[in-house]
mmCIF file with all atom_site columns, C-alpha atoms in Angstrom:
data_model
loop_
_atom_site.group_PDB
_atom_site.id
_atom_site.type_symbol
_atom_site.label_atom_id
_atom_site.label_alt_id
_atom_site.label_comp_id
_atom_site.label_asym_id
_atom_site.label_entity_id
_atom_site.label_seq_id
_atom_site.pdbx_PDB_ins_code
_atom_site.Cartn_x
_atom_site.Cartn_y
_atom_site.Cartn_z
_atom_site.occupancy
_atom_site.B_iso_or_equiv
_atom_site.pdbx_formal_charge
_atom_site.auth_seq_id
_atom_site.auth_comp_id
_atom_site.auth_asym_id
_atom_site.auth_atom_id
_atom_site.pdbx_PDB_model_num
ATOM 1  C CA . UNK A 1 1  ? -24.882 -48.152 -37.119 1.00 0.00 ? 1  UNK A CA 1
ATOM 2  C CA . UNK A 1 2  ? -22.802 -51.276 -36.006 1.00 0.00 ? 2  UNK A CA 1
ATOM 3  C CA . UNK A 1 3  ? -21.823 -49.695 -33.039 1.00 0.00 ? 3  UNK A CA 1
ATOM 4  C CA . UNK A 1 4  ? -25.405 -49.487 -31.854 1.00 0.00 ? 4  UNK A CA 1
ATOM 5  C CA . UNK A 1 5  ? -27.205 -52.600 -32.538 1.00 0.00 ? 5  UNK A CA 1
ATOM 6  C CA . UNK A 1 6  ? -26.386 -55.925 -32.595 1.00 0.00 ? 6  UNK A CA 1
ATOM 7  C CA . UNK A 1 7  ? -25.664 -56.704 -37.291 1.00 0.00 ? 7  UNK A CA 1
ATOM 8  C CA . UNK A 1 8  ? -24.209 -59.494 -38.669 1.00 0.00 ? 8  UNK A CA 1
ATOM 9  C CA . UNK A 1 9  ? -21.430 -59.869 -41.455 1.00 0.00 ? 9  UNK A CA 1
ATOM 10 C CA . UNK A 1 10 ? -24.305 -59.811 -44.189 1.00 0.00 ? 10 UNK A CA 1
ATOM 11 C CA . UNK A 1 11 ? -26.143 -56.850 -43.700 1.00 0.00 ? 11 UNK A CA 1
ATOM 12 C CA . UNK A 1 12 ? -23.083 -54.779 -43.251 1.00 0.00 ? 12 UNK A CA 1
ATOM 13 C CA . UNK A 1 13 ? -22.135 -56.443 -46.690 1.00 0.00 ? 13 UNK A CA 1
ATOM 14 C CA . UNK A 1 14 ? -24.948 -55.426 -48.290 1.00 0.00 ? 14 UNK A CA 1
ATOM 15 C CA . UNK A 1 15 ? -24.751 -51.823 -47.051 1.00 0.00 ? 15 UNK A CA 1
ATOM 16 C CA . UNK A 1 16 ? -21.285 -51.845 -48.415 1.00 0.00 ? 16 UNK A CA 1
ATOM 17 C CA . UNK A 1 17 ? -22.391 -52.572 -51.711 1.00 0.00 ? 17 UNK A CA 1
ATOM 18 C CA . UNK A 1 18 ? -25.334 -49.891 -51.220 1.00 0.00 ? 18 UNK A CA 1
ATOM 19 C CA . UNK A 1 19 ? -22.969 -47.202 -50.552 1.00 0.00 ? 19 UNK A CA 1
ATOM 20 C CA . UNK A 1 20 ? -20.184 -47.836 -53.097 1.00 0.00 ? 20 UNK A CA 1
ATOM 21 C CA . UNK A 1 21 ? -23.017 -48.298 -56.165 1.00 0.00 ? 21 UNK A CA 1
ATOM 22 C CA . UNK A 1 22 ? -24.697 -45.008 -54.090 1.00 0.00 ? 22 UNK A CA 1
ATOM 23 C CA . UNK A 1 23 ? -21.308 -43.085 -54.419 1.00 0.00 ? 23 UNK A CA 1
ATOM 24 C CA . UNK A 1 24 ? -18.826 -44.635 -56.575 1.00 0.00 ? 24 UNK A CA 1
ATOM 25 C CA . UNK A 1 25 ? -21.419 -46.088 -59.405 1.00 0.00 ? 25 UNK A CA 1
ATOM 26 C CA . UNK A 1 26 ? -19.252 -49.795 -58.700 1.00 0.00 ? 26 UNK A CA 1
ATOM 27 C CA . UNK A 1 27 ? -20.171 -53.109 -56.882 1.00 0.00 ? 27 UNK A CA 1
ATOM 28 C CA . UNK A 1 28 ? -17.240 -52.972 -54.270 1.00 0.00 ? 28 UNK A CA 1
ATOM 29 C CA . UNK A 1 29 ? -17.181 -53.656 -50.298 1.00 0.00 ? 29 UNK A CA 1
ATOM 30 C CA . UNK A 1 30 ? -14.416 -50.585 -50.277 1.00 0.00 ? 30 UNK A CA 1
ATOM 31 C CA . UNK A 1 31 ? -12.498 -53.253 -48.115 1.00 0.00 ? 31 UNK A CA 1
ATOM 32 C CA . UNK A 1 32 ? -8.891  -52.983 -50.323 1.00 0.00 ? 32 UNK A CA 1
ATOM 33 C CA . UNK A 1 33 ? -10.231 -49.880 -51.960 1.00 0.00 ? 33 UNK A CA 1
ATOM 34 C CA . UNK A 1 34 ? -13.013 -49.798 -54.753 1.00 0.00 ? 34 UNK A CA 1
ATOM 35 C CA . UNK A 1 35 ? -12.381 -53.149 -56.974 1.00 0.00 ? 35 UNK A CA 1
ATOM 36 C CA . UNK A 1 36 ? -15.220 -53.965 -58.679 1.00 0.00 ? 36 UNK A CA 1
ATOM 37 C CA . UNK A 1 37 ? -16.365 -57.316 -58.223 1.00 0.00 ? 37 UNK A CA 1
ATOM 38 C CA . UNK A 1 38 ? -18.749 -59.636 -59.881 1.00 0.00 ? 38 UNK A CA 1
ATOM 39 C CA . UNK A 1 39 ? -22.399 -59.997 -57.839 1.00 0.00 ? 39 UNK A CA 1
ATOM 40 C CA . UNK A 1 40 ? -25.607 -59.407 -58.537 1.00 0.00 ? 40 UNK A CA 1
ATOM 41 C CA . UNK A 1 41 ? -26.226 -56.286 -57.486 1.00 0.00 ? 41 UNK A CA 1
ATOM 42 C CA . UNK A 1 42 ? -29.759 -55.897 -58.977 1.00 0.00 ? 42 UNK A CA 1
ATOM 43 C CA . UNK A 1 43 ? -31.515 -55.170 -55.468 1.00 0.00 ? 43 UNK A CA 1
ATOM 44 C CA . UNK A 1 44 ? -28.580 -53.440 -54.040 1.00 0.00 ? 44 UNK A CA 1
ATOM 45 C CA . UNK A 1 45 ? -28.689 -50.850 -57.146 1.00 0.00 ? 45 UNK A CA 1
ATOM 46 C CA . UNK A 1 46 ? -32.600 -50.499 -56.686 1.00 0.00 ? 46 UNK A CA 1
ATOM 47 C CA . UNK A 1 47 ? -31.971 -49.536 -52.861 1.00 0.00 ? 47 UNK A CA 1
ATOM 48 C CA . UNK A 1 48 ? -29.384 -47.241 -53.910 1.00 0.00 ? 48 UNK A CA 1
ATOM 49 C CA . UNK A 1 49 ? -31.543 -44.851 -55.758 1.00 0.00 ? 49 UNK A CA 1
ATOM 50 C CA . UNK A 1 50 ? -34.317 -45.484 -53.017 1.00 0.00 ? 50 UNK A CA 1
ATOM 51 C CA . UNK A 1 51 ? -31.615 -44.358 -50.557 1.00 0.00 ? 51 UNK A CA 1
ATOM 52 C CA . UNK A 1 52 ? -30.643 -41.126 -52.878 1.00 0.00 ? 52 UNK A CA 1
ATOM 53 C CA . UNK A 1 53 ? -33.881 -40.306 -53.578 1.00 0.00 ? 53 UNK A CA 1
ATOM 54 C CA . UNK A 1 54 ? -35.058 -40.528 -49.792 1.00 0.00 ? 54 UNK A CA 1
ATOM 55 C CA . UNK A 1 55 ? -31.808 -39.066 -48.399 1.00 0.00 ? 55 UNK A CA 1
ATOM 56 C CA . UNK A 1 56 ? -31.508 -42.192 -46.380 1.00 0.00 ? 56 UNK A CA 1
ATOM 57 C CA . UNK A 1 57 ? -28.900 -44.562 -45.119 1.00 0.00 ? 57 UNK A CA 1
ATOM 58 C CA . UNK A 1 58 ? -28.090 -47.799 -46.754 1.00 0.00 ? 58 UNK A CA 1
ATOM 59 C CA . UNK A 1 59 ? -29.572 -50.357 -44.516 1.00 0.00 ? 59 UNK A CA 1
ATOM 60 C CA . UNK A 1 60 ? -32.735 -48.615 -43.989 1.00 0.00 ? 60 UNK A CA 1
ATOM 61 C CA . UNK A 1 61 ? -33.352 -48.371 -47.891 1.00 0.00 ? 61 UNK A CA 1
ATOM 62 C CA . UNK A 1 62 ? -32.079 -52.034 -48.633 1.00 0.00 ? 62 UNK A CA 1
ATOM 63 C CA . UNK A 1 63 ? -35.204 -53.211 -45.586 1.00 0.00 ? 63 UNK A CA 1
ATOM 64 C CA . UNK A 1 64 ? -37.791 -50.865 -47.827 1.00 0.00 ? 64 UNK A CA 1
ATOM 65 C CA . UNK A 1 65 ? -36.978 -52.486 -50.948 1.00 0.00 ? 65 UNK A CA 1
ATOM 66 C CA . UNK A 1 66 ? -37.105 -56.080 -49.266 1.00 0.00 ? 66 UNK A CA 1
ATOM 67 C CA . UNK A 1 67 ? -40.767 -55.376 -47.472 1.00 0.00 ? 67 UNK A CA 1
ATOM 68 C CA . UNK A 1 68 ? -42.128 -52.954 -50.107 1.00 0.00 ? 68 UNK A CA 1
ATOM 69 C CA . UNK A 1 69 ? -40.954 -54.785 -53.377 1.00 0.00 ? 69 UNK A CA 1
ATOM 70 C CA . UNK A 1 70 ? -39.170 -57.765 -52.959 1.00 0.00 ? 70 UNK A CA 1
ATOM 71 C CA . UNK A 1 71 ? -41.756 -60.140 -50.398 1.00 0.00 ? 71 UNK A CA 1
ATOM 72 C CA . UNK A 1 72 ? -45.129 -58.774 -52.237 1.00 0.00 ? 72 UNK A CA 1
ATOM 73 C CA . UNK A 1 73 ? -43.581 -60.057 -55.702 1.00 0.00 ? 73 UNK A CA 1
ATOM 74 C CA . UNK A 1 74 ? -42.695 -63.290 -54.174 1.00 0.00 ? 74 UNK A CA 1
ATOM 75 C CA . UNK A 1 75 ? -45.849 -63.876 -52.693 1.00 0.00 ? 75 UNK A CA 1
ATOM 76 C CA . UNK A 1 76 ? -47.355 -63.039 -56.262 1.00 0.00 ? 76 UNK A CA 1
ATOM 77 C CA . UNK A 1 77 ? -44.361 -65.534 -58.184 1.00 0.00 ? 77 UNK A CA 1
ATOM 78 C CA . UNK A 1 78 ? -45.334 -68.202 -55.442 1.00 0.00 ? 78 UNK A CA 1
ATOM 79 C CA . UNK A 1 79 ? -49.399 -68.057 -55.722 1.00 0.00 ? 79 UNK A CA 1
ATOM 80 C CA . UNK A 1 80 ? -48.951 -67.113 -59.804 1.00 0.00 ? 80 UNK A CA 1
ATOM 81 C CA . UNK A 1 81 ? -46.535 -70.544 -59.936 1.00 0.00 ? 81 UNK A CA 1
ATOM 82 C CA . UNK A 1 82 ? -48.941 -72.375 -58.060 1.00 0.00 ? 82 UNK A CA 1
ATOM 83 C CA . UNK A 1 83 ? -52.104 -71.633 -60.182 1.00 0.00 ? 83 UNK A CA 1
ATOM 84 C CA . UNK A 1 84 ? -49.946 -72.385 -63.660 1.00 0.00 ? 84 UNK A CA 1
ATOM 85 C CA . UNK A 1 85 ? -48.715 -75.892 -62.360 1.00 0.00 ? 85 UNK A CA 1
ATOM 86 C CA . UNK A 1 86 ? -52.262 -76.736 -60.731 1.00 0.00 ? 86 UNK A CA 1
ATOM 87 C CA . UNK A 1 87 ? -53.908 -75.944 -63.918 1.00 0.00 ? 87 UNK A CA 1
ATOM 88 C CA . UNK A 1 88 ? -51.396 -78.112 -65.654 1.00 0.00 ? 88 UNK A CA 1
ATOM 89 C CA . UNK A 1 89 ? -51.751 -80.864 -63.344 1.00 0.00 ? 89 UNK A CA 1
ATOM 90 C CA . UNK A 1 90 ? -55.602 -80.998 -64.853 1.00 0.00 ? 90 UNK A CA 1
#
């Protein structure tokens, strides 16, 4: 997919970590072979399963979860924040 379009270092990092928690069950980039690392992977797990479950590719699943999930529930956090500290305000 690289080949084709223009991606930068971080989305071809995240895909990395799609596809090693999609096939290997472990946060790795596969870079010097699968050595787990410490990241949270929260997201990239959660676009994992989308991409198993959908039979898609890794980038793909990780910009589903993003639009679908992850900007609706920070809208929500954001306008939810806002009301609790106006109301405390007085």
């Amino acid at each position: 997919m690289a080949g084709a379009r223009r991606e930068d270092g971080d989305t071809l990092f995240h895909a990395a970590l799609i596809n090693s928690l999609r096939s290997f069950g472990v946060p790795a980039t596969g870079i010097d072979g699968i050595e787990p690392f410490s990241y949270h992977v929260g997201v990239h797990l959660l676009a994992a399963r989308i991409a198993v479950l959908a039979n898609a590719e890794a980038i793909p699943a990780l910009i589903a979860v993003r639009c679908i999930l992850a900007t609706p529930l920070l809208v929500f956090s954001l306008a939810a924040g806002g009301t609790v500290w106006a109301r405390r305000r007085g």
